[in-house]
Coordinates of C-alpha atoms and ligand atoms in Angstrom, one line a residue:
M1 CA 64.9 74.9 57.6
H2 CA 61.1 76.1 57.6
F3 CA 57.3 74.1 56.8
E4 CA 55.6 77.6 56.2
L5 CA 53.5 78.6 52.4
T6 CA 54.6 82.1 51.8
E7 CA 51.7 84.4 51.0
S8 CA 51.3 83.8 47.1
Q9 CA 50.9 79.4 47.7
L10 CA 48.2 80.3 50.6
M11 CA 46.4 82.4 48.4
I12 CA 46.1 80.3 45.4
Q13 CA 45.7 77.5 47.8
A14 CA 42.9 79.9 49.4
A15 CA 41.5 80.6 45.9
A16 CA 41.4 77.2 44.6
R17 CA 40.0 76.0 47.7
E18 CA 36.9 78.2 47.0
F19 CA 36.6 77.5 43.4
A20 CA 36.5 73.9 44.2
Q21 CA 34.0 73.9 46.8
S22 CA 31.7 76.5 45.5
E23 CA 31.5 75.1 41.3
I24 CA 32.9 71.9 42.0
A25 CA 31.8 69.8 44.5
P26 CA 28.1 70.4 44.0
V27 CA 28.2 69.0 41.1
A28 CA 30.8 66.1 41.0
A29 CA 28.6 63.1 41.9
Q30 CA 26.4 64.3 39.2
F31 CA 29.0 64.6 36.2
D32 CA 30.5 61.4 37.7
V33 CA 26.9 59.5 36.8
S34 CA 26.9 60.6 33.4
G35 CA 30.8 60.6 32.6
E36 CA 30.2 64.7 30.8
F37 CA 32.9 67.2 29.9
P38 CA 33.1 69.8 32.8
A39 CA 33.2 72.2 29.8
K40 CA 32.0 75.3 32.2
N41 CA 34.0 74.5 35.0
I42 CA 37.3 73.9 33.2
R43 CA 36.8 77.1 31.4
K44 CA 36.2 79.0 35.1
A45 CA 39.4 77.5 36.2
G46 CA 41.3 79.0 32.9
E47 CA 39.7 82.2 34.1
L48 CA 41.3 81.8 37.3
G49 CA 44.5 81.0 36.3
F50 CA 44.1 77.2 37.2
M51 CA 45.2 75.6 33.6
G52 CA 48.9 77.3 33.4
V53 CA 49.9 77.9 37.5
E54 CA 53.4 77.8 36.5
V55 CA 52.9 79.4 33.1
P56 CA 55.2 83.2 32.7
E57 CA 52.5 85.8 32.3
E58 CA 53.9 86.5 28.7
Y59 CA 52.3 83.3 28.4
G60 CA 48.9 83.5 29.6
G61 CA 49.6 81.8 32.7
A62 CA 49.2 82.9 36.6
G63 CA 53.6 82.7 36.9
L64 CA 53.4 80.7 39.7
D65 CA 56.0 78.2 41.4
S66 CA 55.6 74.6 41.4
I67 CA 54.6 74.1 44.9
S68 CA 51.6 76.2 43.8
F69 CA 50.9 74.1 41.2
V70 CA 50.1 71.1 44.1
L71 CA 48.3 73.0 46.2
M72 CA 46.3 74.1 43.7
L73 CA 45.6 71.1 41.9
E74 CA 45.5 69.1 45.7
E75 CA 42.1 71.2 46.9
I76 CA 40.7 70.5 43.1
A77 CA 41.1 67.1 43.4
Y78 CA 39.3 67.0 47.0
A79 CA 36.6 68.2 45.5
D80 CA 36.8 65.8 42.2
A81 CA 39.5 64.0 41.1
A82 CA 37.8 64.1 37.0
H83 CA 38.3 68.3 37.5
A84 CA 41.7 67.5 38.5
T85 CA 42.9 65.0 36.0
I86 CA 42.2 67.4 33.2
M87 CA 44.2 70.5 34.8
S88 CA 47.2 68.1 35.8
V89 CA 47.1 67.3 31.8
N90 CA 47.4 70.4 31.0
N91 CA 49.9 71.9 33.2
S92 CA 52.4 69.4 33.3
L93 CA 51.9 66.8 30.3
Y94 CA 51.1 69.5 27.6
N95 CA 51.8 73.5 28.6
N96 CA 55.3 72.6 30.9
G97 CA 57.1 70.0 27.9
I98 CA 56.8 73.3 25.5
L99 CA 58.0 75.6 27.9
Q100 CA 60.8 74.1 28.1
F101 CA 61.4 72.2 24.9
G102 CA 59.8 74.4 22.5
S103 CA 60.1 77.5 20.3
E104 CA 59.4 81.2 21.1
Q105 CA 56.9 81.0 18.4
Q106 CA 56.0 77.6 19.7
K107 CA 55.2 79.0 23.1
H108 CA 52.9 82.2 22.3
R109 CA 51.0 79.9 19.8
F110 CA 50.1 76.7 21.3
V111 CA 50.8 77.5 25.2
T112 CA 48.8 80.7 25.8
P113 CA 45.7 79.6 24.4
V114 CA 45.7 76.9 26.7
A115 CA 47.2 78.2 29.7
S116 CA 44.6 80.9 29.4
G117 CA 41.7 78.4 29.3
R118 CA 40.5 79.3 25.6
A119 CA 41.7 75.5 24.4
I120 CA 42.5 72.4 26.4
G121 CA 45.2 70.2 25.5
C122 CA 46.5 66.8 25.8
Y123 CA 49.4 64.2 25.6
G124 CA 49.5 61.1 23.4
L125 CA 52.3 58.7 24.5
T126 CA 50.6 55.8 25.2
E127 CA 49.9 53.2 22.2
P128 CA 48.0 50.2 21.9
Q129 CA 50.4 47.6 22.3
S130 CA 52.5 50.4 24.4
G131 CA 52.1 51.3 27.9
S132 CA 54.9 50.8 30.3
D133 CA 57.1 50.3 27.0
A134 CA 56.3 53.4 25.6
A135 CA 59.5 53.1 23.6
N136 CA 57.9 50.5 21.7
M137 CA 55.9 52.6 20.2
R138 CA 54.9 52.4 15.9
T139 CA 53.7 55.9 15.4
R140 CA 55.8 57.0 12.4
A141 CA 56.3 60.8 11.5
I142 CA 57.6 60.5 7.7
L143 CA 59.7 63.7 6.7
S144 CA 58.3 65.0 2.9
A145 CA 61.1 65.3 0.3
D146 CA 61.3 68.9 0.3
G147 CA 61.5 68.6 3.7
S148 CA 58.6 71.0 5.1
H149 CA 56.5 68.4 7.1
Y150 CA 55.6 65.3 8.6
L151 CA 53.3 62.8 7.2
L152 CA 51.8 61.3 10.8
N153 CA 49.9 57.9 10.7
G154 CA 49.2 55.5 13.7
K155 CA 47.3 55.5 16.8
K156 CA 47.5 56.6 20.7
S157 CA 45.7 55.0 22.9
W158 CA 44.4 57.0 26.5
I159 CA 44.4 60.0 25.5
T160 CA 43.3 62.3 28.6
S161 CA 41.3 64.9 27.0
G162 CA 41.2 63.2 23.5
P163 CA 37.9 63.9 22.8
V164 CA 37.7 67.7 23.2
A165 CA 41.1 68.9 22.6
D166 CA 42.4 71.1 20.6
Y167 CA 45.9 70.7 20.6
M168 CA 48.1 67.7 21.2
V169 CA 52.1 67.1 22.0
M170 CA 52.6 63.7 21.0
F171 CA 55.2 61.2 20.0
A172 CA 56.6 59.3 17.0
V173 CA 59.1 57.4 15.2
T174 CA 61.4 58.9 12.8
D175 CA 64.4 56.4 13.2
P176 CA 62.6 53.1 13.4
A177 CA 66.6 51.4 13.7
A178 CA 67.1 54.3 16.7
K179 CA 65.3 52.9 18.7
S180 CA 64.3 55.1 21.5
R181 CA 66.8 58.1 20.0
G182 CA 64.6 57.6 16.9
I183 CA 61.3 59.0 18.5
T184 CA 60.6 62.8 17.9
A185 CA 58.2 65.1 19.7
F186 CA 55.5 67.3 17.9
I187 CA 52.5 69.6 18.9
L188 CA 49.5 69.0 16.7
D189 CA 46.5 71.3 15.8
C190 CA 43.6 68.4 17.0
K191 CA 41.1 70.3 13.8
Q192 CA 43.3 69.3 11.3
P193 CA 42.6 66.4 8.4
G194 CA 43.7 63.3 9.5
F195 CA 43.1 63.5 13.3
I196 CA 40.5 60.8 13.7
R197 CA 39.1 60.8 17.9
G198 CA 38.2 57.4 18.7
K199 CA 35.2 56.7 21.6
T200 CA 35.1 57.8 24.4
E201 CA 36.5 55.2 27.2
P202 CA 33.8 53.5 29.5
K203 CA 35.8 54.0 32.7
L204 CA 35.9 53.2 36.4
G205 CA 36.8 56.4 37.8
I206 CA 37.4 59.9 37.0
R207 CA 34.7 59.9 34.4
A208 CA 34.4 63.3 33.7
S209 CA 38.1 63.2 32.2
A210 CA 37.2 62.4 28.7
T211 CA 39.9 59.8 27.0
C212 CA 40.0 58.0 23.5
E213 CA 42.0 56.9 21.5
I214 CA 43.4 58.7 18.4
E215 CA 44.3 57.8 14.9
F216 CA 46.6 60.1 12.1
T217 CA 46.2 58.5 9.1
D218 CA 48.2 61.2 6.7
Y219 CA 48.5 64.1 9.8
R220 CA 50.6 66.5 7.9
V221 CA 52.6 68.4 10.8
P222 CA 54.9 71.2 9.6
V223 CA 58.6 71.2 10.7
A224 CA 57.8 74.4 12.6
D225 CA 55.6 72.2 14.8
R226 CA 58.2 69.8 15.6
L227 CA 59.0 70.0 19.6
G228 CA 62.9 70.0 20.2
R229 CA 65.3 68.2 17.6
E230 CA 64.7 64.6 15.4
G231 CA 65.1 62.1 17.8
E232 CA 65.4 63.7 21.2
G233 CA 61.5 63.0 21.8
F234 CA 61.6 59.8 24.1
A235 CA 63.7 62.3 26.4
I236 CA 61.2 64.7 26.4
A237 CA 58.5 62.2 27.0
M238 CA 60.3 60.8 30.1
T239 CA 61.7 64.5 31.7
I240 CA 57.7 66.0 30.6
L241 CA 56.5 62.6 33.3
D242 CA 59.4 63.1 35.7
Q243 CA 57.2 66.6 36.2
G244 CA 54.3 65.3 35.2
R245 CA 54.0 62.6 38.3
V246 CA 54.1 65.5 41.0
G247 CA 50.7 66.5 39.5
I248 CA 49.6 63.0 40.6
A249 CA 50.9 62.6 43.9
A250 CA 49.1 66.4 44.5
Q251 CA 45.5 64.8 42.9
A252 CA 46.2 61.7 45.1
N253 CA 47.1 63.5 48.1
G254 CA 43.5 65.5 47.3
I255 CA 42.0 61.9 47.0
A256 CA 43.5 60.5 50.0
R257 CA 42.2 64.1 52.1
A258 CA 39.1 63.6 51.2
A259 CA 38.8 60.6 52.3
Y260 CA 40.7 61.2 55.4
D261 CA 38.2 64.0 56.4
A262 CA 35.2 61.8 55.7
A263 CA 36.4 59.3 58.0
L264 CA 36.8 61.7 60.8
S265 CA 33.2 63.1 60.9
Y266 CA 31.9 59.1 60.5
V267 CA 33.9 58.1 64.0
K268 CA 32.9 60.5 65.9
E269 CA 28.6 60.4 65.0
R270 CA 28.7 57.1 64.2
R271 CA 27.4 54.8 67.0
A272 CA 27.3 51.1 67.9
F273 CA 27.3 49.2 71.0
G274 CA 26.2 51.8 72.7
A275 CA 29.4 54.2 71.7
Q276 CA 31.1 56.5 69.0
I277 CA 32.7 53.6 66.5
G278 CA 36.3 56.0 67.6
S279 CA 36.3 55.0 71.0
F280 CA 37.2 51.2 69.6
Q281 CA 40.6 50.7 69.3
M282 CA 40.2 48.9 65.7
I283 CA 39.4 52.1 64.4
Q284 CA 41.3 54.7 65.9
A285 CA 44.2 52.5 64.4
K286 CA 42.2 53.4 61.1
I287 CA 42.1 56.4 61.6
A288 CA 46.1 56.9 62.6
D289 CA 46.8 55.2 59.9
M290 CA 45.3 57.0 57.1
K291 CA 47.0 60.1 58.9
T292 CA 50.1 59.0 59.1
R293 CA 50.4 58.0 55.2
L294 CA 48.5 61.1 54.4
S295 CA 51.1 63.1 56.2
A296 CA 54.3 61.5 54.5
S297 CA 52.6 61.8 51.4
R298 CA 52.1 65.3 51.5
L299 CA 55.5 65.9 52.8
L300 CA 56.7 63.8 49.2
M301 CA 54.9 65.7 47.5
L302 CA 56.2 69.5 48.5
Q303 CA 59.3 68.2 48.4
A304 CA 59.5 66.7 44.9
A305 CA 57.6 70.1 43.9
W306 CA 60.0 71.8 45.6
A307 CA 62.8 69.5 43.6
K308 CA 61.0 70.5 40.6
Q309 CA 60.8 74.4 41.0
A310 CA 64.2 74.4 41.8
A311 CA 65.2 71.9 38.5
K312 CA 64.0 75.0 36.5
T313 CA 67.6 76.9 37.0
S314 CA 70.1 74.1 37.8
G315 CA 68.8 72.1 35.3
A316 CA 68.4 68.8 37.1
R317 CA 66.0 65.6 36.5
T318 CA 64.2 65.2 39.4
T319 CA 63.0 61.4 38.5
T320 CA 63.3 60.2 41.9
E321 CA 61.9 62.5 43.6
G322 CA 58.4 62.5 41.3
S323 CA 58.0 59.0 41.2
M324 CA 58.6 58.4 44.9
A325 CA 55.9 61.1 45.5
K326 CA 53.8 59.5 43.3
L327 CA 54.1 56.1 44.4
F328 CA 53.0 56.5 47.9
A329 CA 50.6 59.3 47.3
S330 CA 49.1 56.5 45.3
E331 CA 49.0 54.4 47.7
T332 CA 48.2 56.2 50.1
A333 CA 44.8 57.3 48.0
M334 CA 44.0 53.4 47.9
F335 CA 44.9 52.8 51.3
N336 CA 43.0 55.6 52.6
A337 CA 39.8 55.1 50.3
H338 CA 39.2 52.0 51.1
T339 CA 39.7 52.5 54.8
A340 CA 37.2 55.9 54.9
L341 CA 35.1 53.1 52.9
Q342 CA 35.4 50.3 55.4
I343 CA 34.7 52.8 58.4
H344 CA 31.4 53.6 56.8
G345 CA 30.3 50.4 56.7
G346 CA 27.3 49.6 54.6
M347 CA 26.7 53.5 53.8
G348 CA 30.2 53.3 52.3
Y349 CA 29.0 51.3 49.6
S350 CA 26.1 53.6 49.1
K351 CA 26.3 56.1 45.7
E352 CA 24.7 58.2 48.0
L353 CA 27.9 59.2 49.7
P354 CA 31.5 59.9 47.8
L355 CA 33.1 57.4 49.5
E356 CA 32.5 54.8 46.5
R357 CA 33.9 57.2 44.4
Y358 CA 36.9 58.0 45.7
F359 CA 38.1 54.8 46.2
R360 CA 36.6 54.8 41.9
D361 CA 39.0 57.3 41.5
A362 CA 41.9 56.1 43.6
K363 CA 42.4 53.6 41.2
I364 CA 43.9 55.1 38.5
T365 CA 46.5 57.6 40.5
E366 CA 48.2 54.0 40.8
I367 CA 48.1 53.0 36.8
Y368 CA 49.2 56.3 34.8
E369 CA 51.7 58.6 34.3
G370 CA 53.6 55.2 35.1
T371 CA 51.9 52.4 37.0
S372 CA 53.4 51.9 40.5
E373 CA 55.4 48.8 39.3
I374 CA 57.0 51.5 36.8
Q375 CA 58.0 54.0 39.8
R376 CA 59.4 51.0 41.5
L377 CA 61.6 50.0 38.9
V378 CA 62.7 53.6 38.3
I379 CA 63.5 54.9 42.1
A380 CA 65.6 51.1 42.4
R381 CA 66.9 51.8 38.6
Q382 CA 67.9 55.8 39.9
E383 CA 69.3 54.1 43.4
T384 CA 71.5 51.3 42.4
G385 CA 72.8 52.6 38.6
I386 CA 71.3 49.3 36.9
R387 CA 68.7 49.5 34.2
Ligands
FAD1 C1 42.0 56.7 32.1 C2 43.4 56.7 31.5 C3 43.9 57.8 31.3 C4 45.2 57.5 30.9 N1 46.2 59.2 30.1 C5 47.1 59.0 29.2 C6 46.8 60.1 28.7 O1 46.7 60.8 29.0 N2 48.5 59.8 27.6 C7 49.5 58.8 27.5 O2 49.9 58.8 27.1 N3 48.8 57.8 28.1 C8 47.4 57.8 29.4 N4 47.1 56.7 29.9 C9 48.0 55.5 29.4 C10 48.8 55.2 30.8 O3 49.5 56.0 30.9 C11 49.0 53.5 30.5 O4 47.9 52.9 31.0 C12 50.1 52.6 31.8 O5 51.3 53.4 31.3 C13 50.2 51.3 32.1 O6 50.5 51.0 30.4 P1 49.8 49.7 29.5 O7 48.1 49.9 30.4 O8 49.6 50.0 28.3 O9 50.1 48.5 31.2 P2 51.2 47.9 30.4 O10 52.5 48.7 30.2 O11 50.6 46.3 29.6 O12 50.9 47.1 31.9 C14 50.5 45.5 32.3 C15 51.0 45.3 33.6 O13 52.3 45.0 33.6 C16 52.8 46.1 34.9 N5 54.3 45.7 34.5 C17 55.1 46.4 32.6 N6 55.7 46.3 32.9 C18 56.7 45.8 33.4 C19 57.7 45.8 34.2 N7 59.2 45.6 33.3 N8 58.0 45.2 35.3 C20 57.2 45.0 36.2 N9 55.9 45.2 36.2 C21 55.6 46.0 34.8 C22 52.6 47.1 34.9 O14 53.0 47.6 35.8 C23 51.0 46.4 34.8 O15 50.3 46.4 35.9 C24 45.9 56.8 30.4 C25 45.6 55.6 31.7 C26 44.5 55.4 31.8 C27 43.6 54.0 32.2

């Protein structure tokens, strides 16, 4: 066993750090306040290959491995978690699903523009009445009498990049009696009639990542744009999430590391009672706990990314690895953001420093792509075999 990164992994990590620090960090606070979608930066990220890190070059991507992807995303999230959310959805939930389950024609038509940063992808699983219990979705897809297209009606909620997306991987019920085996996946062109975007959700954190409801009213999706076979949709959705969770772990680790680094410098600068606050044992314990959790969390993330990469040839599911990495990293991000804010005292509470933003941004990592409760349930089910 060795822990060194390869030359190409080090290169993408350095390129992402350079881009994040020069283009994203200086505007992160401004985008957090305005809630504006950072379109220019996302386009530049696409030009650098960051919107399709694992996508083969023939489909417009960078053709790199899963470890390169998490290293890239961690650097982006270190500067701004909202940018990382947009990039994570594009790379993991959108591109990855089509690459695994799509036809050759679908990969060329739907992955190439998104992987090269010319278009934005999104993922529609959640509905107003079904988040954790995703199989309880109601959006219906009914095959036309001539078998040429499906007619979609229903509503998806909390769709990241929904307000700006060009294409969507989404899931709808084709056979209600078959429950989760009656769900089918589709790829939609968001500019077609019947694709109706709701208002952008006002959010606690990751405010520059636009989120909205999407309503479908008689949206016609050609049969050629179905992803996989009828009834395979739920398994496709869960496989995509297994792998997407590694990206959320990377996002959470970026936030956790940013909070830790801020705390580490502050304990050396700030003085109280005639001494650096870093000399107080209660502060030292906080630094030790933050650093230890962060290191453990990054190892779980790298293990999950390694497993995800290996699964590309073995076809194995990486459910437990992805859930453990996401669960631990999101709780580490919350712990480090909370602890770093506390270490900064009153200044931690001020909008002049990014600590309060880290604190607000960290929270989402415990909620989307499966809450922490759901990750524990998934891990325990995998371990015990009890459903
Ligand atoms: C900012 C943001 C962006 C998002 N982006 C997307 C996106 O792009 N695409 C998409 O499809 N979805 C997206 N989501 C939806 C997200 O995945 C869901 O919000 C999440 O899965 C939780 O579902 P819910 O909100 O319906 O909560 P619920 O499922 O209603 O859960 C409420 C509470 O009950 C707990 N709970 C539920 N079931 C159990 C159980 N069996 N055991 C123990 N506890 C349980 C949950 O953990 C939670 O604490 C996004 C959400 C947010 C907030």
